Short mmCIF file of C-alpha atoms in Angstrom, two decimals:
data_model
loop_
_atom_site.label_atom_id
_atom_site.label_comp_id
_atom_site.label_asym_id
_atom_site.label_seq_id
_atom_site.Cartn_x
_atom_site.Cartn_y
_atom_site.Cartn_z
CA UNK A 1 27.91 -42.21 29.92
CA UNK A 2 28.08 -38.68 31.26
CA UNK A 3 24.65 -37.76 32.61
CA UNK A 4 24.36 -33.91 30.95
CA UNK A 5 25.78 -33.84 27.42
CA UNK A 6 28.26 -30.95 27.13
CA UNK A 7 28.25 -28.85 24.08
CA UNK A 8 30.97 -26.24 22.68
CA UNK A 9 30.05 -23.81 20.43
CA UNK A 10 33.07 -21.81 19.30
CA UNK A 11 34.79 -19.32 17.54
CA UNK A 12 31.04 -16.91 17.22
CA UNK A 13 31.37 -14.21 15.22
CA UNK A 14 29.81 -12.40 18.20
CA UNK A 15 27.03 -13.10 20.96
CA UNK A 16 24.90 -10.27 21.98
CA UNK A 17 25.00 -11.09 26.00
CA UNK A 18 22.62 -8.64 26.88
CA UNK A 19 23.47 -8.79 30.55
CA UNK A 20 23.49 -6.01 32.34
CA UNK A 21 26.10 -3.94 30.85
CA UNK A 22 24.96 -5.16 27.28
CA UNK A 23 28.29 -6.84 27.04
CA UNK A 24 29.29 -8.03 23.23
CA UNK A 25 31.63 -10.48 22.52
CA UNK A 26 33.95 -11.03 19.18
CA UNK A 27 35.60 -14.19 18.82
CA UNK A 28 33.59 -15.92 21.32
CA UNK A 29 32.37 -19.54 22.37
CA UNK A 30 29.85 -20.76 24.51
CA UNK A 31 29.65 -24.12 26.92
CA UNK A 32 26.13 -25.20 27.27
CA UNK A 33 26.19 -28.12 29.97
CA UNK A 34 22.40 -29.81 29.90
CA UNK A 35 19.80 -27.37 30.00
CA UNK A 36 21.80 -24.40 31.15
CA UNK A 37 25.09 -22.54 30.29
CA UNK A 38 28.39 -23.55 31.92
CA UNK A 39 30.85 -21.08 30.58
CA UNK A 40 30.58 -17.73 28.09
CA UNK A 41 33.49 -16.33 27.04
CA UNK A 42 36.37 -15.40 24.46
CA UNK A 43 37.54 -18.31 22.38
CA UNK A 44 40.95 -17.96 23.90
CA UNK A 45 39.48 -18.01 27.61
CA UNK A 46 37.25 -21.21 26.80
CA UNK A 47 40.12 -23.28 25.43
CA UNK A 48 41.99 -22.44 29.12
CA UNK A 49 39.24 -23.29 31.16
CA UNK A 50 37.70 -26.19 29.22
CA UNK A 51 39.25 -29.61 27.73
CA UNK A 52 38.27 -30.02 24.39
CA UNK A 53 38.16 -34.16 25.50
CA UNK A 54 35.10 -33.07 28.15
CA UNK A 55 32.91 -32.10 25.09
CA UNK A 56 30.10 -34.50 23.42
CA UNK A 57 30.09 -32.40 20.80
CA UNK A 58 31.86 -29.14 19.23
CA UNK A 59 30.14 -27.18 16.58
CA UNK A 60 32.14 -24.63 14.50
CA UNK A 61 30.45 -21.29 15.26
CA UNK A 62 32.77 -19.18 13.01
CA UNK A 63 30.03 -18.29 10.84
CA UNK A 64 27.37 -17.82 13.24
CA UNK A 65 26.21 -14.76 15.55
CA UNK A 66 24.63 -15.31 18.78
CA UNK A 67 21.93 -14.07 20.87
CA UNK A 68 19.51 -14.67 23.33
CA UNK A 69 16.06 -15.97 22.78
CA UNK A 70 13.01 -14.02 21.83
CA UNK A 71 10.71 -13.73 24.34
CA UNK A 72 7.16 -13.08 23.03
CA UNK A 73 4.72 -11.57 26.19
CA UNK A 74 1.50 -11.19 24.71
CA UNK A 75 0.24 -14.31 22.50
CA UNK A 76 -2.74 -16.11 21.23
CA UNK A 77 -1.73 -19.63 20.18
CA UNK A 78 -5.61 -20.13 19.86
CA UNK A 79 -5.84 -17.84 17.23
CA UNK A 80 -3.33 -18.80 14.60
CA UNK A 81 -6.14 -20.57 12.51
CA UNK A 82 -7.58 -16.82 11.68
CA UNK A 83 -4.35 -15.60 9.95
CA UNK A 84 -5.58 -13.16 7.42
CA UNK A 85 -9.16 -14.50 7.51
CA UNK A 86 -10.64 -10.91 8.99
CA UNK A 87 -10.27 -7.84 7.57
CA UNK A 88 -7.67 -4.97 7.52
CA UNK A 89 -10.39 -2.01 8.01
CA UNK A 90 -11.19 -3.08 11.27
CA UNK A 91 -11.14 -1.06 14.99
CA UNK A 92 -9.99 -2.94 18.29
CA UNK A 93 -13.85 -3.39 19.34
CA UNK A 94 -15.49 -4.19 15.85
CA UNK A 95 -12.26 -6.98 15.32
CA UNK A 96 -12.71 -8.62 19.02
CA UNK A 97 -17.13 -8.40 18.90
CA UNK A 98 -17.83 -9.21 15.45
CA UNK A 99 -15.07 -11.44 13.66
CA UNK A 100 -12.49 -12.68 16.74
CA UNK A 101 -15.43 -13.85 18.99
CA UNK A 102 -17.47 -15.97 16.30
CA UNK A 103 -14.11 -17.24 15.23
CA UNK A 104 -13.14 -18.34 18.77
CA UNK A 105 -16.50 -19.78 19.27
CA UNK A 106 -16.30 -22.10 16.28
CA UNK A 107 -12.79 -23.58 17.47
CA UNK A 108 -12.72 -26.79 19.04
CA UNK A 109 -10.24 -28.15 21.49
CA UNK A 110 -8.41 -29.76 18.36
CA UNK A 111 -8.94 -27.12 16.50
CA UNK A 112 -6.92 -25.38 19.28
CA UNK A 113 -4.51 -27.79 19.50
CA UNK A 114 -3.26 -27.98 15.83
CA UNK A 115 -3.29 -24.14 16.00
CA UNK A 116 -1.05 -24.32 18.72
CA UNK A 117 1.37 -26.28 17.46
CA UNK A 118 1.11 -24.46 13.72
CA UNK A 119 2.12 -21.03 16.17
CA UNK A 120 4.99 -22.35 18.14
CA UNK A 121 6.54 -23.82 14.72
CA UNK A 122 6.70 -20.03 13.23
CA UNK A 123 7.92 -18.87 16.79
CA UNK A 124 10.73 -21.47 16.59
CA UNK A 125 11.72 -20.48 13.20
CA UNK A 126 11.17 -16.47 14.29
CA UNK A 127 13.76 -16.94 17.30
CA UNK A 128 11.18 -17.03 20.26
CA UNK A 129 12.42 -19.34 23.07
CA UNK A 130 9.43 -18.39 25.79
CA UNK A 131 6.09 -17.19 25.62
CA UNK A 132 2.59 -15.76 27.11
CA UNK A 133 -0.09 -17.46 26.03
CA UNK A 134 -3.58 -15.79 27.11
CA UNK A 135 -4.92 -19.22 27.22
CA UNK A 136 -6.64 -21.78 25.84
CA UNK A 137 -10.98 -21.58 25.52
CA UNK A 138 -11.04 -24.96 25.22
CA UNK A 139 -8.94 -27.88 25.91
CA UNK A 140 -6.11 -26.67 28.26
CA UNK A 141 -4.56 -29.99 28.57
CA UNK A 142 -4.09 -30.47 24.99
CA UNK A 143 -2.27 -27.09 24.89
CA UNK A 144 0.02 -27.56 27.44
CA UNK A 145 0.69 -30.99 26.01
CA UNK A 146 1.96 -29.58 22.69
CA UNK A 147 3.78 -27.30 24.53
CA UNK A 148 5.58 -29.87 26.14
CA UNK A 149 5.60 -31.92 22.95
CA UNK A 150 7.19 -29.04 20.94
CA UNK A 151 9.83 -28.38 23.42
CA UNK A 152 9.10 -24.39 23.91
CA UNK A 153 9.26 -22.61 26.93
CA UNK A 154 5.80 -21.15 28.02
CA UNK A 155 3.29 -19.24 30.04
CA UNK A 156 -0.36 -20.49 29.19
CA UNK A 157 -4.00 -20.60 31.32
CA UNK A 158 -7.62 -20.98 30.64
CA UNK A 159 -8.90 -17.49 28.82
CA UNK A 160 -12.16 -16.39 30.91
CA UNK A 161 -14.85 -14.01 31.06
CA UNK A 162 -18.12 -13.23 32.90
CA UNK A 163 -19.78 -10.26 31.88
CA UNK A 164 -22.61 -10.68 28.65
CA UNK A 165 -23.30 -7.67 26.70
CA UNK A 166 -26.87 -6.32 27.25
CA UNK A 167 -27.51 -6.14 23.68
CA UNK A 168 -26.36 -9.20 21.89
CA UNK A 169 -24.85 -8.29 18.31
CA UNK A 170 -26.02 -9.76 15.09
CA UNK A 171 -24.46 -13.36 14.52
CA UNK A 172 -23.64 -14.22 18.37
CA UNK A 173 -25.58 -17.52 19.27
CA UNK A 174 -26.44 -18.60 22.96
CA UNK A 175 -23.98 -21.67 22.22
CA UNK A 176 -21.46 -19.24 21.38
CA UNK A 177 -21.99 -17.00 24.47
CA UNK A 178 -21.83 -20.15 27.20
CA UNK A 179 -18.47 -21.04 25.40
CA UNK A 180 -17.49 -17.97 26.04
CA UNK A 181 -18.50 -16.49 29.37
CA UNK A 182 -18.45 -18.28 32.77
CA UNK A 183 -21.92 -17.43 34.36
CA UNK A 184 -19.74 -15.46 36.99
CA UNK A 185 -17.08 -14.74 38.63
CA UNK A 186 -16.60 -16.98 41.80
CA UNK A 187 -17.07 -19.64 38.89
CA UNK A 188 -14.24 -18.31 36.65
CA UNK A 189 -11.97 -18.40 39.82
CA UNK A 190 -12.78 -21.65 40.70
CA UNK A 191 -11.80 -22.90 37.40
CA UNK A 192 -8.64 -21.10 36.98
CA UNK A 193 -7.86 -22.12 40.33
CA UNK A 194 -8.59 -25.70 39.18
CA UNK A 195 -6.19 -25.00 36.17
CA UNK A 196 -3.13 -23.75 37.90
CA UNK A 197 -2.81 -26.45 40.20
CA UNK A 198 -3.35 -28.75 37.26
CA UNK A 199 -0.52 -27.42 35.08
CA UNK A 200 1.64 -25.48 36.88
CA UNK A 201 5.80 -26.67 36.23
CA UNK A 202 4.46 -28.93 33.54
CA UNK A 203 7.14 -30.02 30.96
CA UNK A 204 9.42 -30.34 33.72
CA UNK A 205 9.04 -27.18 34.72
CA UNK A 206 9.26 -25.23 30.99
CA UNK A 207 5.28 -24.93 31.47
CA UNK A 208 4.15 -22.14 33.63
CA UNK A 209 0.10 -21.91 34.40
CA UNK A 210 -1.39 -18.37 35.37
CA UNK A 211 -4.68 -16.77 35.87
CA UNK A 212 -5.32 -15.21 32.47
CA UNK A 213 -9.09 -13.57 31.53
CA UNK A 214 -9.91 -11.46 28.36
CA UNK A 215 -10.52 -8.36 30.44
CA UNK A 216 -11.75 -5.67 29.29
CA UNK A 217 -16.07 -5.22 29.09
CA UNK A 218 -16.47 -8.84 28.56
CA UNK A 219 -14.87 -9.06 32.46
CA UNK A 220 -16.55 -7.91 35.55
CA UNK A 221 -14.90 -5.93 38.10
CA UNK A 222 -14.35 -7.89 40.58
CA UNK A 223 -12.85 -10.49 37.95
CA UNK A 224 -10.23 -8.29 37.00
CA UNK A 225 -9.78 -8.02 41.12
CA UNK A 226 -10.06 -11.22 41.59
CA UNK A 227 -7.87 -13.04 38.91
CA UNK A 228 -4.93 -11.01 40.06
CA UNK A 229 -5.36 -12.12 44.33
CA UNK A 230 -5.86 -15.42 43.28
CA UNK A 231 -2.85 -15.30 41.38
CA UNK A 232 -0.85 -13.80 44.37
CA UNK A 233 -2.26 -16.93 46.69
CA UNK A 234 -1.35 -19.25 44.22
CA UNK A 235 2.10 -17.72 43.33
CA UNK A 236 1.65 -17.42 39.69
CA UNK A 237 0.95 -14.11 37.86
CA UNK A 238 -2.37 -12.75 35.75
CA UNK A 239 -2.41 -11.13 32.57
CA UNK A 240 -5.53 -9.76 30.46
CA UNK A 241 -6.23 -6.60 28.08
CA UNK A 242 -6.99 -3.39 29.09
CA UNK A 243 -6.80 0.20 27.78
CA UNK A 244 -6.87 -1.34 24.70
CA UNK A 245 -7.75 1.70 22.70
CA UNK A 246 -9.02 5.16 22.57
CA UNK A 247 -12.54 3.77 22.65
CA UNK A 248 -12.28 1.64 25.56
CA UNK A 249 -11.08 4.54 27.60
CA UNK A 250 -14.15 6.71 26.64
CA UNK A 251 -16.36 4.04 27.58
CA UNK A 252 -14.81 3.27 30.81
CA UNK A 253 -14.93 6.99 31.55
CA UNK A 254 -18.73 7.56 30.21
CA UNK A 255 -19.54 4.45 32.47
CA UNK A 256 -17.20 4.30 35.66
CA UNK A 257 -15.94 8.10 35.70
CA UNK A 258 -12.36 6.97 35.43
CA UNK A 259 -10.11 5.04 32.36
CA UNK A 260 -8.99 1.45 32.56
CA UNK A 261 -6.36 1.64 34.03
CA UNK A 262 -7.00 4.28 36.94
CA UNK A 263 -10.65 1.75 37.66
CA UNK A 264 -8.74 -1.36 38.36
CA UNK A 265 -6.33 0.96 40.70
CA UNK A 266 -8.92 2.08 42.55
CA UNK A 267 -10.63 -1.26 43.21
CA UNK A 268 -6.71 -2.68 44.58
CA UNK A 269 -6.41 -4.17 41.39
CA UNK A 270 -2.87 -3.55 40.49
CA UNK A 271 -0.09 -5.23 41.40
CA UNK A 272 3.75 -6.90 40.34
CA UNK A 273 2.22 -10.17 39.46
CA UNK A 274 -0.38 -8.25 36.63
CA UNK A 275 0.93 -7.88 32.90
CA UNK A 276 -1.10 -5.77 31.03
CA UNK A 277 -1.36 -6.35 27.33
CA UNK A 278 -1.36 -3.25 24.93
CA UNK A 279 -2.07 -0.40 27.33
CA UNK A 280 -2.35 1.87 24.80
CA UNK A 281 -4.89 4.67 26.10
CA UNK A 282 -3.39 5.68 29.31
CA UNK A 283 -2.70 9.46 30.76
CA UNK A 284 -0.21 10.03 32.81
CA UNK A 285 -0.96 9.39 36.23
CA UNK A 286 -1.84 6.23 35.43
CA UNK A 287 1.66 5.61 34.87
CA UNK A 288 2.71 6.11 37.90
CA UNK A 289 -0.13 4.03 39.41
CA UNK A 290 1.19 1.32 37.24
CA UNK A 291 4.66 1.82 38.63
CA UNK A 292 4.35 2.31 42.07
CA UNK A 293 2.48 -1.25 41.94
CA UNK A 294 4.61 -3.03 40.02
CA UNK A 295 2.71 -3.74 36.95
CA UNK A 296 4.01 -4.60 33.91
CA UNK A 297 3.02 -4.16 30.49
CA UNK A 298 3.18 -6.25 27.04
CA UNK A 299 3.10 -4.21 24.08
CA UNK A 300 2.24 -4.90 20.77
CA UNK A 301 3.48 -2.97 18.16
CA UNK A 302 2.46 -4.80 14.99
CA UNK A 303 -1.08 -4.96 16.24
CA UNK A 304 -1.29 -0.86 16.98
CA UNK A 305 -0.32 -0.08 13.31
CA UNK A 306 -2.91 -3.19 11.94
CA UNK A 307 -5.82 -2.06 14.04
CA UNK A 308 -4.76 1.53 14.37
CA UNK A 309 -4.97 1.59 18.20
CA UNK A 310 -2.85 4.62 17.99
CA UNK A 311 0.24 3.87 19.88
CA UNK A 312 2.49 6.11 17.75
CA UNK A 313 -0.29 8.73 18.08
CA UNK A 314 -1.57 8.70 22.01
CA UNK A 315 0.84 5.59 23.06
CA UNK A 316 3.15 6.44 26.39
CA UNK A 317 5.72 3.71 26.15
CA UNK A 318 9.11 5.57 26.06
CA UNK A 319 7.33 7.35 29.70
CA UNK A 320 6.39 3.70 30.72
CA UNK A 321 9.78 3.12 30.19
CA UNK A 322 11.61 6.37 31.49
CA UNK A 323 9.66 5.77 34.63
CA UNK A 324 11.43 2.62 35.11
CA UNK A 325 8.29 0.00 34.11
CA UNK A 326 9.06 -3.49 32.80
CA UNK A 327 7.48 -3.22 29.37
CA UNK A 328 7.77 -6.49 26.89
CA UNK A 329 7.03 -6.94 23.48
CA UNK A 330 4.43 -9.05 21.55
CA UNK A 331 3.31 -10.50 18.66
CA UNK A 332 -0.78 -10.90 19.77
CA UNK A 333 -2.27 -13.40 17.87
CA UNK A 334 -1.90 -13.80 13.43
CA UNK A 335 -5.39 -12.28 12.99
CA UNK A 336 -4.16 -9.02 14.78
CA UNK A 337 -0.07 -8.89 14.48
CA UNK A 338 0.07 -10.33 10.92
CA UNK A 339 2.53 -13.37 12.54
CA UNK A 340 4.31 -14.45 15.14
CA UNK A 341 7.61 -13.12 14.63
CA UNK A 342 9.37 -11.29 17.40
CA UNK A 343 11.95 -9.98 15.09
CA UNK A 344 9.20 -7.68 13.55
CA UNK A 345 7.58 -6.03 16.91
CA UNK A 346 11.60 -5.39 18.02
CA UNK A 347 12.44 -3.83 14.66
CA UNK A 348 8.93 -1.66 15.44
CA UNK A 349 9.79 -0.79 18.41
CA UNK A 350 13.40 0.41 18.07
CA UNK A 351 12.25 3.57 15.98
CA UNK A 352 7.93 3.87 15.98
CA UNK A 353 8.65 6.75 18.40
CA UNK A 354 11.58 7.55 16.98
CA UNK A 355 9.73 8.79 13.72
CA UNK A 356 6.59 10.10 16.03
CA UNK A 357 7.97 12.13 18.05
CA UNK A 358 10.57 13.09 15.62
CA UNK A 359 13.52 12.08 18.35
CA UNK A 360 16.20 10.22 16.84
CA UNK A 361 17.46 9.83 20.52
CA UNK A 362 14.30 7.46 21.59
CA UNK A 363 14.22 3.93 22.28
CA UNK A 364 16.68 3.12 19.88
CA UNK A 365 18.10 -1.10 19.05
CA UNK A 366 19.93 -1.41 22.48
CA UNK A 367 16.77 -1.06 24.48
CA UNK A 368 14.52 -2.63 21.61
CA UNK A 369 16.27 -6.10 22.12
CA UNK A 370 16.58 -5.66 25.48
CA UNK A 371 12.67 -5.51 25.64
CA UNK A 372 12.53 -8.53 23.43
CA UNK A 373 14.51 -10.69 25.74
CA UNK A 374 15.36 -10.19 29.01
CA UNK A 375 13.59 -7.27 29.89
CA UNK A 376 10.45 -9.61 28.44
CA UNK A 377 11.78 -12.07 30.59
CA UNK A 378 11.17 -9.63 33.75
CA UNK A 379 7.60 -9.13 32.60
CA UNK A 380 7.24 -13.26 32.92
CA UNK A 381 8.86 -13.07 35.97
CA UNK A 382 11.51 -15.40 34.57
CA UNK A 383 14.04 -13.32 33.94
CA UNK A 384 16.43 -15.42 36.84
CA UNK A 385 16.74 -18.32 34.29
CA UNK A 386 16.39 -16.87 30.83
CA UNK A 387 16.89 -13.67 28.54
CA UNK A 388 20.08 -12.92 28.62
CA UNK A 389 23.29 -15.46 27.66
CA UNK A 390 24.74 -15.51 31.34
CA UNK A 391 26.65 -18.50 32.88
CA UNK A 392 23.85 -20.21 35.42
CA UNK A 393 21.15 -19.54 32.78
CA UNK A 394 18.76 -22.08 30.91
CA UNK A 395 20.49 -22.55 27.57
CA UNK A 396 17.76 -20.72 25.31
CA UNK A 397 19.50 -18.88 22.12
CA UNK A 398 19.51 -18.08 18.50
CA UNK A 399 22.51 -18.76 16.21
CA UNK A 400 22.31 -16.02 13.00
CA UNK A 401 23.47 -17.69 9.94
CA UNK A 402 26.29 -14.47 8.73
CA UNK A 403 26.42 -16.02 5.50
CA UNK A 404 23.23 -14.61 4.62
CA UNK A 405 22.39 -12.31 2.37
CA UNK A 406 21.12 -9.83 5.05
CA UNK A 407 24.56 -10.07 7.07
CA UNK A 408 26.64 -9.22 3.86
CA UNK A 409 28.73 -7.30 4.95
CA UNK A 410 27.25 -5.76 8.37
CA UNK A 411 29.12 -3.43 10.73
CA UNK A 412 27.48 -3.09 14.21
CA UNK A 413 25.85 -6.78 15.08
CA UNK A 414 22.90 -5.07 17.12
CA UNK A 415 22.09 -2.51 14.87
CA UNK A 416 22.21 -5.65 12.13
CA UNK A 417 19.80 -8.25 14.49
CA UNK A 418 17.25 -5.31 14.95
CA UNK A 419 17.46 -3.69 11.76
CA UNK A 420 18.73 -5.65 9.17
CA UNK A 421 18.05 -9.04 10.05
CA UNK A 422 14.79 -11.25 9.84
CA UNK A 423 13.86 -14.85 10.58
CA UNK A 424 15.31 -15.53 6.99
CA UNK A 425 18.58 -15.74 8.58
CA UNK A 426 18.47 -17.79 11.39
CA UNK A 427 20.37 -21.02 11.24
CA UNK A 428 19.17 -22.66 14.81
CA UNK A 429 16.69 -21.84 17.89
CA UNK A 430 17.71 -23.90 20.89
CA UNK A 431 15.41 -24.27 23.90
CA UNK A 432 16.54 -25.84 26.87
CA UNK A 433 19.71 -26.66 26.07
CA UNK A 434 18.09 -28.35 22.67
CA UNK A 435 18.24 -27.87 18.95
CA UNK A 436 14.41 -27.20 18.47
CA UNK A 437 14.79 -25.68 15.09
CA UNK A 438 17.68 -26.81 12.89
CA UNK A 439 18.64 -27.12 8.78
CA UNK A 440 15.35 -25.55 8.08
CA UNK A 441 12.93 -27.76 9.94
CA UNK A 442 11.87 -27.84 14.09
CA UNK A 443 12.61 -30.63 14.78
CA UNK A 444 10.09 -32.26 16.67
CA UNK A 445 6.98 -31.71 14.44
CA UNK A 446 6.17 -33.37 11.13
CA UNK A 447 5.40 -29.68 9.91
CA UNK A 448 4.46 -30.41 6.25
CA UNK A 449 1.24 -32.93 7.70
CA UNK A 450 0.66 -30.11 10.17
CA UNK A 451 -0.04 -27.22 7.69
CA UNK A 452 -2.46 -29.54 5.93
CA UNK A 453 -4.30 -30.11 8.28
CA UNK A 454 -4.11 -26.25 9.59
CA UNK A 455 -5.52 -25.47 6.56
CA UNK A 456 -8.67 -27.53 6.40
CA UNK A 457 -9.08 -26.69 10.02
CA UNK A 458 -9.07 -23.05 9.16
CA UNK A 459 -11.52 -23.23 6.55
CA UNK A 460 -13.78 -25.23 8.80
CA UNK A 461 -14.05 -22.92 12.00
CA UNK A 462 -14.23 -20.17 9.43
CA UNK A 463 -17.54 -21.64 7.88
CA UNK A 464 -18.75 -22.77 11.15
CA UNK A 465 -18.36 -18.96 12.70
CA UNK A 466 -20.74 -17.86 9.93
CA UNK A 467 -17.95 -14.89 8.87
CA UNK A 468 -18.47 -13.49 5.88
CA UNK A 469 -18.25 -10.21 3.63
CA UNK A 470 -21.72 -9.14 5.60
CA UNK A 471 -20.12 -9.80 9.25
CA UNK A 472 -20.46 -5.76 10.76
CA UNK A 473 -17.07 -3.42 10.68
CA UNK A 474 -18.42 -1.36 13.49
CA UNK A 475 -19.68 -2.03 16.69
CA UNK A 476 -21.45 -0.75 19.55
CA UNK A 477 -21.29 -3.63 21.90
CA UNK A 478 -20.90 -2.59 25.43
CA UNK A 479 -21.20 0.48 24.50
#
């Protein structure tokens, strides 16, 4: 028996490459040899190059469209218990002091682990291939084995933080606060450290491990430093939040004499292996900080317009962007996005600026799905093996049912996958050369069991972090 089964797709209706010259394809099929493809190209092409005898299987692609995988930078798979629990009149800080941090507090490690699995389902049936995670607070092991159980791609860690506010607000518990924050942080390193060398290539080598912290207040200094070096020794990357809104930045400036952003550049904090998620309240120079260093940023659209962080508003993405910056898109956890569909933060993306800056000419689908796959891809520092459909690449892609309602009729396939088409229409997500998600199920969870027990899990950690119509809507923690 041949040791890598060979697959032919053929006849697509088109495949969005999104290789370097955005290359589309009509009338195309697709070898995928193992975990990786083996030949893209027209139909006519394939047939010379390929025996139809050397294939394990051929499926009829004729009335599917074809792109690369979603890749989601910014995540919480701890979080996806909260979905809608908190609510929609909230600002960044009131959401993460008074509702997010009870909630987290009150999850346990199989709390965390259903929750997990519960998330990469909906990214499976939303298109996402590969992910990062900002880590688990609990059990990282369990995490990374659902990862591996699921069959997703992904980027996970241990979330950490060292820094207690001086004036505890109403509701936080001691218990809650040594679940939380590591007493410093040598000791945060240490266990990140530990973590890395624990998990790293896990899943045979789907499963990335980094040094993720919260950032932010809750983080000191020379965390922030710190998590970002030890990163560098260990060859992995770091990512954490910062210049998360408008607030933030005033604080930072009121207590440090300099924003987020410009702080950790001035402590030799920046650097190619640091993602920053959201980046919303930056000036200018700060951009170019960001640039000459490397850094990259993971923006989440969905969450801006939920929380009203003001990325439309004060937001410098399309200069992030003209200045040449690797900028990703992501979905943030339920509580904050709404979901975990990709589909929605591209579709966001492609014309927020357009309508705010009243510029027709900005950002636009092209570079929208671009930032959604392989230009997410370079924010992972994967983008060698995945985010773009490229002979030599893992075989990670989404097949677009064009039977659908929402491709009846369509003209221009990109402007259709960005906006026109939702999760609604997708037929399959394959990961790793392997149907994940197939005929309306992923395949390797026993979904309907799992949303039971989501739900009684939800309730639970809901009633156990004491949230209520009393929790505070304001805050001045760390203030």
């Amino acid at each position: 028996m041949r040791g890598n089964v060979r697959t032919l797709i053929e006849n697509l209706e088109f495949a969005l490459t999104v290789d370097k010259n955005d290359t589309v394809l009509h009338g195309a099929s697709v070898v995928v040899e193992g975990d990786r493809f083996r030949d893209i190209g027209l139909a006519a092409e394939i047939v010379k190059r390929n025996s139809r005898e050397s294939f394990d299987c051929i499926i009829d692609g004729s009335r599917f469209g074809m792109v690369p995988g979603f890749i989601d930078s910014h995540v919480h798979l701890s979080e996806t218990l909260s979905r809608a629990v908190f609510p929609d009149c909230l600002s960044t800080r009131a959401w993460v002091f008074h509702w997010a941090k009870p909630f987290y507090a009150a999850v346990t490690g199989e709390d965390e682990v259903v929750g997990a699995k519960i998330g990469m389902a909906e990214m499976l049936r939303c298109g996402t291939t590969c992910f990062l995670d900002m880590g688990a607070q609990n059990d990282v092991s369990g995490v990374v084995a659902a990862i591996d159980q699921v069959g997703l791609r992904g980027i996970t860690g241990r979330h950490a933080a060292d820094v207690r506010p001086e004036q505890i607000p109403a509701g936080w518990t001691e218990e809650m606060m040594r679940h939380h924050f590591f007493p410093n942080a040598a000791t945060a390193l240490k266990e990140l450290e530990r973590t890395v060398k624990e998990h790293q290539g896990a899943g045979g080598g789907r499963i990335r491990c980094w040094c993720n912290i919260e950032g932010k207040e809750p983080c000191s200094l020379e965390l922030h430093v710190g998590a970002r070096a030890l990163a560098e020794k260990l060859g992995v990357g770091t990512t954490y939040h910062l210049a998360t809104s408008i607030e933030e930045a005033k604080v930072s400036e009121r207590k440090h004499g300099k924003w987020p952003v410009a702080r950790i550049a001035a402590a030799g904090g920046l650097g190619n292996n640091l993602v920053i998620a959201h980046c919303v309240a930056v000036e200018d120079p700060e951009i170019d900080l960001m640039r000459n260093a490397g850094t990259k940023v993971a923006f989440c659209p969905a969450t801006s317009v939920k929380l009203a962080k003001g990325a439309a508003k004060i937001g410098k993405y399309p200069e992030m962007l003209s200045a040449g910056m690797d900028v990703g898109l992501g979905t943030d956890g339920v509580s904050a996005g709404g979901n975990m569909n990709l589909m929605r933060q591209t579709y966001l993306m492609a014309g927020m600026f357009k309508d705010s800056r009243m510029d027709p000419t900005l950002i636009g689908a092209r570079k929208a799905l671009r930032m959604a796959t392989v230009e997410g891809a370079k924010v992972l520092g994967w983008d060698d093996e995945i985010g773009s459909l490229e002979v030599g690449k893992k075989a990670d892609f989404v097949l677009f049912d064009l039977d659908h309602y929402e491709w009846a009729p369509y003209g221009d396939a990109l402007q259709a996958v960005v906006y026109s088409a939702s999760p609604a229409s997708i037929a399959q997500t394959w990961v790793d050369g392997k149907q994940l998600y197939r005929d309306g199920r992923v395949v390797t969870l026993d979904e309907k069991s799992l949303r039971a027990e989501a739900r009684q899990r939800a309730a639970d950690v809901v009633k156990r972090a004491g949230l209520t119509a009393d929790t505070p809507t304001v805050t001045g923690t760390y203030d």
